PDB file of C-alpha atoms in Angstrom:
ATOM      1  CA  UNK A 361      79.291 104.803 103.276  1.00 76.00           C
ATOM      2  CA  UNK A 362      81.416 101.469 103.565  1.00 81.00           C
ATOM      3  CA  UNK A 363      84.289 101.435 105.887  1.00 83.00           C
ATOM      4  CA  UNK A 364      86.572  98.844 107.049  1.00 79.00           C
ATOM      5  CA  UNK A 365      90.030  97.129 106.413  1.00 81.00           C
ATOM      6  CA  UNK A 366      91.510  97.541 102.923  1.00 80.00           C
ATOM      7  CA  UNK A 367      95.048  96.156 102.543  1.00 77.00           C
ATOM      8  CA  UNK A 368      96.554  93.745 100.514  1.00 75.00           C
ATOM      9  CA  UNK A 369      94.374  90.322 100.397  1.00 79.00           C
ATOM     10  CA  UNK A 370      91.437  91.341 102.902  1.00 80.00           C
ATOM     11  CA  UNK A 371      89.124  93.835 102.839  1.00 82.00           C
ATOM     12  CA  UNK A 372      86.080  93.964 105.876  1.00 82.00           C
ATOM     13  CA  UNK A 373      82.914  96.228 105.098  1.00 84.00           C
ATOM     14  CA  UNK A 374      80.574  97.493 106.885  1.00 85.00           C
ATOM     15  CA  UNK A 375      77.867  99.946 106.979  1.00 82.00           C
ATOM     16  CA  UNK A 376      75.804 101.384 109.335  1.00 81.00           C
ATOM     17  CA  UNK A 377      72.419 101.565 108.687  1.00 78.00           C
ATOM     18  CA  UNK A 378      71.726 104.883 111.196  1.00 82.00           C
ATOM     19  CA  UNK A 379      73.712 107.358 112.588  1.00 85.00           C
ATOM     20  CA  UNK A 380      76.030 105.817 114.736  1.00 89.00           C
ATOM     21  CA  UNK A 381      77.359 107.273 118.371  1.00 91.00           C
ATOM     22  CA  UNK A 382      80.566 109.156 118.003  1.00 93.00           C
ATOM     23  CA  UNK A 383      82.620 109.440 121.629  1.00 94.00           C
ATOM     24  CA  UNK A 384      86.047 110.352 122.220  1.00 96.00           C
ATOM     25  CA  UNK A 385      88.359 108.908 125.428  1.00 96.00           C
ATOM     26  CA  UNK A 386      91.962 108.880 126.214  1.00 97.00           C
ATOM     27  CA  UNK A 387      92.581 109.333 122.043  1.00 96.00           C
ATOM     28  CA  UNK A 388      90.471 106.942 120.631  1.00 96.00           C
ATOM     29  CA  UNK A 389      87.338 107.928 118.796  1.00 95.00           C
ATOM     30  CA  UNK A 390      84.499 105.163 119.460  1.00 93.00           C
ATOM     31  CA  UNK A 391      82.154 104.955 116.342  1.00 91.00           C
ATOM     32  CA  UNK A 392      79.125 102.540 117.272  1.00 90.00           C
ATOM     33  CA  UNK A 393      76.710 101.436 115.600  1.00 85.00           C
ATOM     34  CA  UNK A 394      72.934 101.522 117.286  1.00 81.00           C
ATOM     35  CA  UNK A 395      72.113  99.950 120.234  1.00 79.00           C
ATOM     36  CA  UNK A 396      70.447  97.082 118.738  1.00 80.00           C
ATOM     37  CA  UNK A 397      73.732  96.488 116.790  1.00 79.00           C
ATOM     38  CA  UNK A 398      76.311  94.515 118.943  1.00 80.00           C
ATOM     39  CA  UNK A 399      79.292  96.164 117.514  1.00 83.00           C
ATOM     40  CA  UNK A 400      81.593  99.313 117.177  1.00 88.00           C
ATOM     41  CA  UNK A 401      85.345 100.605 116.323  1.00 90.00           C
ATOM     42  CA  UNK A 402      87.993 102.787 117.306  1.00 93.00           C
ATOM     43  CA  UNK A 403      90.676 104.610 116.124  1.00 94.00           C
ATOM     44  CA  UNK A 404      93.558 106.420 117.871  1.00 96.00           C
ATOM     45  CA  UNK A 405      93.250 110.040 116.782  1.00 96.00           C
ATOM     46  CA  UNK A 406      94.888 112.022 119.501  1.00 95.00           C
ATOM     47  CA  UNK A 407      96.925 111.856 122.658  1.00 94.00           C
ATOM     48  CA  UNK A 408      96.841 108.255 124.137  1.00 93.00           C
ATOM     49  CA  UNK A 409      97.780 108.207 127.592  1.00 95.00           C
ATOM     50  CA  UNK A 410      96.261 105.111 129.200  1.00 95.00           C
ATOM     51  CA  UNK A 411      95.649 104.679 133.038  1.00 95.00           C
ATOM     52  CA  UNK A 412      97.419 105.542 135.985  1.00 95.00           C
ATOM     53  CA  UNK A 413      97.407 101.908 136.662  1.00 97.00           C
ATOM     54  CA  UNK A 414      98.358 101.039 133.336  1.00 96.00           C
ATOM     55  CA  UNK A 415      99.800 103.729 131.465  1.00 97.00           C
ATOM     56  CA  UNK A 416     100.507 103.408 127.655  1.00 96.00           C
ATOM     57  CA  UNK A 417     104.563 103.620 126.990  1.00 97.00           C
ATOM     58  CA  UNK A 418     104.877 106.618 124.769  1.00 96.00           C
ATOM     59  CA  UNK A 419     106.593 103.890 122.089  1.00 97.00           C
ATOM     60  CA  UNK A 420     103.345 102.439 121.869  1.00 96.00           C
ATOM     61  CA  UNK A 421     100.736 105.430 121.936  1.00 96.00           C
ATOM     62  CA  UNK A 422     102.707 107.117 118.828  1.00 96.00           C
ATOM     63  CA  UNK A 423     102.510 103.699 117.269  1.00 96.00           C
ATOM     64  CA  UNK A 424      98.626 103.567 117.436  1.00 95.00           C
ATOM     65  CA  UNK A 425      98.266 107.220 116.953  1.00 96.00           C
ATOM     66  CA  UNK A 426      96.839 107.672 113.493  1.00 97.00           C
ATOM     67  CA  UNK A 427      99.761 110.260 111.761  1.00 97.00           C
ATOM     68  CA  UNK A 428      98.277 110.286 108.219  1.00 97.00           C
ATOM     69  CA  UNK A 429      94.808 110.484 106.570  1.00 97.00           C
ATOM     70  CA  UNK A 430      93.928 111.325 103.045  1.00 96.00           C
ATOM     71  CA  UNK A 431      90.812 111.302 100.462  1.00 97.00           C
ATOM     72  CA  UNK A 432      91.435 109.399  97.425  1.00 95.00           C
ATOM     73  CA  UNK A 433      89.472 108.701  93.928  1.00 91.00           C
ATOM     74  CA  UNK A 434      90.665 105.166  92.091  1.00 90.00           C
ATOM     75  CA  UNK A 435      90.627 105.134  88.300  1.00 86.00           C
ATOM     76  CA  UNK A 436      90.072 101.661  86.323  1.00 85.00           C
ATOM     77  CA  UNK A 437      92.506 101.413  83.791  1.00 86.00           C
ATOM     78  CA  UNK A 438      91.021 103.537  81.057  1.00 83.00           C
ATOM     79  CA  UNK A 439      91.587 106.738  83.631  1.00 82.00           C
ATOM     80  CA  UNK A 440      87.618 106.964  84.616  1.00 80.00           C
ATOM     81  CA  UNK A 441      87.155 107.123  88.145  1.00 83.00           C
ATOM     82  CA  UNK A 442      85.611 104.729  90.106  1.00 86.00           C
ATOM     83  CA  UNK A 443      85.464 104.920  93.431  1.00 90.00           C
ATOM     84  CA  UNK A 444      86.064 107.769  96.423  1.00 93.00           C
ATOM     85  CA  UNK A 445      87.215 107.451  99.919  1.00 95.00           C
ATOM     86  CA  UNK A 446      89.314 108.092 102.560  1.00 96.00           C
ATOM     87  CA  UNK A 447      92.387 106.445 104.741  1.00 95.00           C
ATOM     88  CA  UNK A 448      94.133 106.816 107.743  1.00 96.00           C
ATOM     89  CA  UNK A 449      97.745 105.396 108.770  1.00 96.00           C
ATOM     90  CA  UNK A 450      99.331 104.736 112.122  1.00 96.00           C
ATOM     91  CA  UNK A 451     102.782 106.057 113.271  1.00 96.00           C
ATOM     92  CA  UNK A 452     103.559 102.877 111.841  1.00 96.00           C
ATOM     93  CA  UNK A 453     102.396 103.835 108.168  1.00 96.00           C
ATOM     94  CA  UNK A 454      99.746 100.747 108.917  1.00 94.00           C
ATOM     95  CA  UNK A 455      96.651 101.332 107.467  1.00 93.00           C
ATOM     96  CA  UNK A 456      93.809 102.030 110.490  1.00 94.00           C
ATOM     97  CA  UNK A 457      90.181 102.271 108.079  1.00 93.00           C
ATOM     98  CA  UNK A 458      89.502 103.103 104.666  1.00 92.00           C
ATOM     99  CA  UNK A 459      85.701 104.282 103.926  1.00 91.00           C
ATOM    100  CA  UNK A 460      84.412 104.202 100.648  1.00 90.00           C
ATOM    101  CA  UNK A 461      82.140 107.113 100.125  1.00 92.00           C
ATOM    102  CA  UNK A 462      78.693 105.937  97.984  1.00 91.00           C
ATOM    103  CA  UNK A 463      79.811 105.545  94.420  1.00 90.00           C
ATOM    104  CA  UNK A 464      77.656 107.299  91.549  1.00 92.00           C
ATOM    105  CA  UNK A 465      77.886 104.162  89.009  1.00 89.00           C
ATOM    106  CA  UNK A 466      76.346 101.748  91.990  1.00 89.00           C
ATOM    107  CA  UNK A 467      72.850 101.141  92.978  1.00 88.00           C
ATOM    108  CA  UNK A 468      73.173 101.570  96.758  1.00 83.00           C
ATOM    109  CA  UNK A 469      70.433  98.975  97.468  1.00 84.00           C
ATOM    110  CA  UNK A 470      71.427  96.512  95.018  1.00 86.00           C
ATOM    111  CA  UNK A 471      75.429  97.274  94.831  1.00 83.00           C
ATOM    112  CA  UNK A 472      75.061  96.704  91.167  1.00 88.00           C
ATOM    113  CA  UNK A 473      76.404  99.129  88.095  1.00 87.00           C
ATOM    114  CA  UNK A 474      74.224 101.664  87.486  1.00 87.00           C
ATOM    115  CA  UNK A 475      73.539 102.471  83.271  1.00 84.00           C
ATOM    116  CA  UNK A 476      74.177 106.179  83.950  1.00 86.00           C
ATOM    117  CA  UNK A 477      75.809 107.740  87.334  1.00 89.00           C
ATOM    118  CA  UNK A 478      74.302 109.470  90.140  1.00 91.00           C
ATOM    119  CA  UNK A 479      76.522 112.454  90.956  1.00 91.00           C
ATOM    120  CA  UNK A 480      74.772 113.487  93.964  1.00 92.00           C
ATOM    121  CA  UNK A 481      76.307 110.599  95.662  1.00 91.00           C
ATOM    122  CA  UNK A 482      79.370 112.630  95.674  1.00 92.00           C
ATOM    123  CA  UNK A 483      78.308 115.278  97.937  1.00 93.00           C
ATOM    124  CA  UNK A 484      79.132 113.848 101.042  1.00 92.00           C
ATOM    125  CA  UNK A 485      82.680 113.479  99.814  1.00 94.00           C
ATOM    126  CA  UNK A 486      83.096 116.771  98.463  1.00 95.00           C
ATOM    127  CA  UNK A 487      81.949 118.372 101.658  1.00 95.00           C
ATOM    128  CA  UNK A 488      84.371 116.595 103.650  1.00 95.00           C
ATOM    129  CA  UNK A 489      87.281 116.988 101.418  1.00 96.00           C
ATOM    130  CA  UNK A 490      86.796 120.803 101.826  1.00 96.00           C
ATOM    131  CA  UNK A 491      86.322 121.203 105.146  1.00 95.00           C
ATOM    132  CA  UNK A 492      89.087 118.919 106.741  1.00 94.00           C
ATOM    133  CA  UNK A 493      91.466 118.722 103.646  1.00 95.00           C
ATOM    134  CA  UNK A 494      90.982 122.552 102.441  1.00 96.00           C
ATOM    135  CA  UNK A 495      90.033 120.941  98.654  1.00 95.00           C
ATOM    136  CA  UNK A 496      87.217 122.781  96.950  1.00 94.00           C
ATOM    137  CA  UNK A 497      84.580 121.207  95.659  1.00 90.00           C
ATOM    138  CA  UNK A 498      84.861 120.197  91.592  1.00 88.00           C
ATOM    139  CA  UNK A 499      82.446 119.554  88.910  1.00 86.00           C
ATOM    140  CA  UNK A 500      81.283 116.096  88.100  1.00 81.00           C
ATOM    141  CA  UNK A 501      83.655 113.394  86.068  1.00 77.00           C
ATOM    142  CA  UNK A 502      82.363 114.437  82.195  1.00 74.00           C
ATOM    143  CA  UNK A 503      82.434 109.946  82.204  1.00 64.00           C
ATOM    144  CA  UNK A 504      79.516 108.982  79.917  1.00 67.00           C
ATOM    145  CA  UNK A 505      80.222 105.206  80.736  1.00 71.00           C
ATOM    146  CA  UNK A 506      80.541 102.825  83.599  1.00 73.00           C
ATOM    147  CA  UNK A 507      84.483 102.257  84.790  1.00 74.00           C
ATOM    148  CA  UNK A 508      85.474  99.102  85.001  1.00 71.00           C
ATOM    149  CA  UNK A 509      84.752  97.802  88.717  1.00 66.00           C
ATOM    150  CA  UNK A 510      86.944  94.678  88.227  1.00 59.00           C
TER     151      UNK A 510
END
């Protein structure tokens, strides 16, 4: 999986390479990577308070607080999908992350079209979209070629 910024004129990937630590303090979710990695990210999921010393105004905790999240599926322009993911918004309707689940028509080593597509590299995404969005899982795209990637 591939997660990072995605709006408008940037996008930042990453990807871990093992399971990363997953915490959770004050509302914020800490993914990070492992320790011989030197970095990590959070995202305001729940009830921000702050400190006693420093408490967060309530203005500003329902601002970070992420209020939306969806999957998604983009389509080139001939309607074939090509890629699968997933978002989350602030209280802002700022985008927090997007991930990109593994795509079937790309080598995951290489990152380079694939002649035929790998459907199993949906799984993950299927999974996921049933048990937090309630979305059954579907049969494969009947696609017999690539989409267009750009």
């Amino acid at each position: 999986m591939i997660f990072g910024s995605c709006i408008e004129g940037a996008v930042f990937e990453a990807r871990f390479t093992a399971a990363p630590r997953i915490t959770l303090l004050d509302g914020y979710v800490t993914v990070a990577a492992d320790p011989t990695q030197p970095w990590h990210l959070h995202l305001c999921i729940g009830p921000h308070k702050g400190t006693r010393t420093r408490p967060t105004p309530p203005a500003l905790a329902a601002w970070r607080r992420c209020t939306r999240a969806a999957f998604f599926r983009d389509r080139d322009r001939a309607g074939e999908q090509m890629t699968w993911g997933f978002r989350m918004w602030n209280g802002r309707d700022e985008q927090m992350i997007t991930a990109f689940f593994p795509n079937p028509w790309l080598d995951p080593e290489t990152m380079r079209p694939r002649r035929s597509a790998d459907w199993a590299c949906l799984a993950t995404w299927m999974k996921l979209r049933e048990r937090y969005a309630g979305i059954l899982a579907e049969a494969p795209p009947v696609a017999t070629k690539p989409p267009a990637m750009h």
